[in-house]
Short mmCIF file of C-alpha atoms in Angstrom, two decimals:
data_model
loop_
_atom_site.label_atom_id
_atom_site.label_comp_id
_atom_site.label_asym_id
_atom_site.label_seq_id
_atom_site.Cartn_x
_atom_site.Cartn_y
_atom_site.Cartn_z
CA UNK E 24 51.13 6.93 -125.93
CA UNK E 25 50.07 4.05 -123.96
CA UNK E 26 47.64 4.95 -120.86
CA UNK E 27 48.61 4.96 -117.29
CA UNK E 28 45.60 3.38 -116.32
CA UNK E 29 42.02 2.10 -117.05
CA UNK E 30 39.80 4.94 -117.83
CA UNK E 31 36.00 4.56 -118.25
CA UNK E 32 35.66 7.65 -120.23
CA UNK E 33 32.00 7.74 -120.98
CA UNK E 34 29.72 7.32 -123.69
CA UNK E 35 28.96 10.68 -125.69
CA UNK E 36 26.03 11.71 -127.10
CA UNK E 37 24.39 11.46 -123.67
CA UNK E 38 21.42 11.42 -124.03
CA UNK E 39 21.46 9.25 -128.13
CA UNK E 40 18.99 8.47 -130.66
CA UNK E 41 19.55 6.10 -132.02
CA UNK E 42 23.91 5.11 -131.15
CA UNK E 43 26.40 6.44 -128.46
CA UNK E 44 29.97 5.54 -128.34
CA UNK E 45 31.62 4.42 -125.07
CA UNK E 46 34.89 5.15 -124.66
CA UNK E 47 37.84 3.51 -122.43
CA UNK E 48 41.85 3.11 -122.29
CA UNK E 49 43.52 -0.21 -121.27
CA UNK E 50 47.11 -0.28 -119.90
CA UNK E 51 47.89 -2.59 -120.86
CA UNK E 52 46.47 -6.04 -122.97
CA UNK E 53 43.83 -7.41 -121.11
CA UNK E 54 40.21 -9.08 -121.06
CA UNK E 55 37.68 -6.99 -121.45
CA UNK E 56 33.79 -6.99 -120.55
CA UNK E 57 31.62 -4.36 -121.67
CA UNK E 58 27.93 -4.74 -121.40
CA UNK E 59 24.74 -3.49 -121.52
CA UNK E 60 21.65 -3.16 -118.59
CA UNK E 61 17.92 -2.17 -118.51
CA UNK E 62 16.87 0.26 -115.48
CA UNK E 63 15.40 -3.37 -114.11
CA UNK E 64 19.18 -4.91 -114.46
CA UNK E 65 18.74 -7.24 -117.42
CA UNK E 66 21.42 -7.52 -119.33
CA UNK E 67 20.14 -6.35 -122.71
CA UNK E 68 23.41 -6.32 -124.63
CA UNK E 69 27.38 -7.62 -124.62
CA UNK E 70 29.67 -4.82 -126.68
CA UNK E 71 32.68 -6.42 -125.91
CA UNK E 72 33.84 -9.73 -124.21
CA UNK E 73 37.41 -10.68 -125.63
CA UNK E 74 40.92 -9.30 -125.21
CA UNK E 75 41.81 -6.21 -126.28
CA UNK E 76 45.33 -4.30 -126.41
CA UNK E 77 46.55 -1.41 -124.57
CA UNK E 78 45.57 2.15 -125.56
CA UNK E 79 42.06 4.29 -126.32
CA UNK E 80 39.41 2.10 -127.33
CA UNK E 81 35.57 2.86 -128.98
CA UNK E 82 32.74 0.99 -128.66
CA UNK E 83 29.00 1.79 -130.40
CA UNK E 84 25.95 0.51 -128.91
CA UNK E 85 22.83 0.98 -130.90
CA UNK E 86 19.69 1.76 -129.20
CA UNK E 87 17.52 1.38 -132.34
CA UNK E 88 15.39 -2.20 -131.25
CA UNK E 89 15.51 -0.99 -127.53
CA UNK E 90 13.01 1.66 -126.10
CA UNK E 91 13.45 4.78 -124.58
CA UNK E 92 14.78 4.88 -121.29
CA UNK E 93 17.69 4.95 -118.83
CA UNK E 94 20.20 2.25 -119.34
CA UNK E 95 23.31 1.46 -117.67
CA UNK E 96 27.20 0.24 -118.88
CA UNK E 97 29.31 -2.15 -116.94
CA UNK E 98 32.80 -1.82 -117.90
CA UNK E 99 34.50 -5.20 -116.57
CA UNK E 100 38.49 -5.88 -116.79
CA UNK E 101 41.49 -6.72 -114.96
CA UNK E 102 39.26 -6.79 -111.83
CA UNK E 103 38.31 -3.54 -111.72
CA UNK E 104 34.77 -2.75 -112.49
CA UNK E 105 32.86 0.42 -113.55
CA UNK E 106 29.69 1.45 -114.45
CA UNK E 107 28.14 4.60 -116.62
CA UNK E 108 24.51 5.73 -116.98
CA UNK E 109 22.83 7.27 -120.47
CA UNK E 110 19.63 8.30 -121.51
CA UNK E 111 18.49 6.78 -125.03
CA UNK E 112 15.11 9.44 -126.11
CA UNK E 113 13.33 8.42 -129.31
#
């Protein structure tokens, strides 16, 4: 089945040592930004930046080289943005 709608669904396990998966549905086919911030609002990492299709979608980011702390996702697409907090605890 084909979402309805975009859908920032979260990244689970909240709080992760050392991955969490991020989860999202698309529409439809569309560009897609998904990246990564410190708690100081450097971008640390880019999970996705290219088109992606319509449906459920899975992205890991791996905290392993990064250190404990809160860090935020920025979910980027269509023109809508949202944004998602977790906790990465080594």
């Amino acid at each position: 089945d084909r979402p309805e709608s975009f859908a920032l669904l979260g990244n689970r396990p909240n709080p992760f040592n050392p991955a969490t998966v991020i989860s999202f549905t698309l529409p439809s086919l569309g560009w897609v930004e998904l990246a990564v911030f410190d708690i100081t609002g450097r971008k640390v990492a880019t999970l996705v930046n290219s088109p992606m299709g319509a449906g459920a979608h899975t992205v890991t980011f791996d905290g392993s080289k990064y250190a404990s702390g809160v860090y935020f996702y920025r979910f980027d697409s269509a023109g809508l943005t949202k944004s998602g907090k977790m906790l990465l605890l080594k």
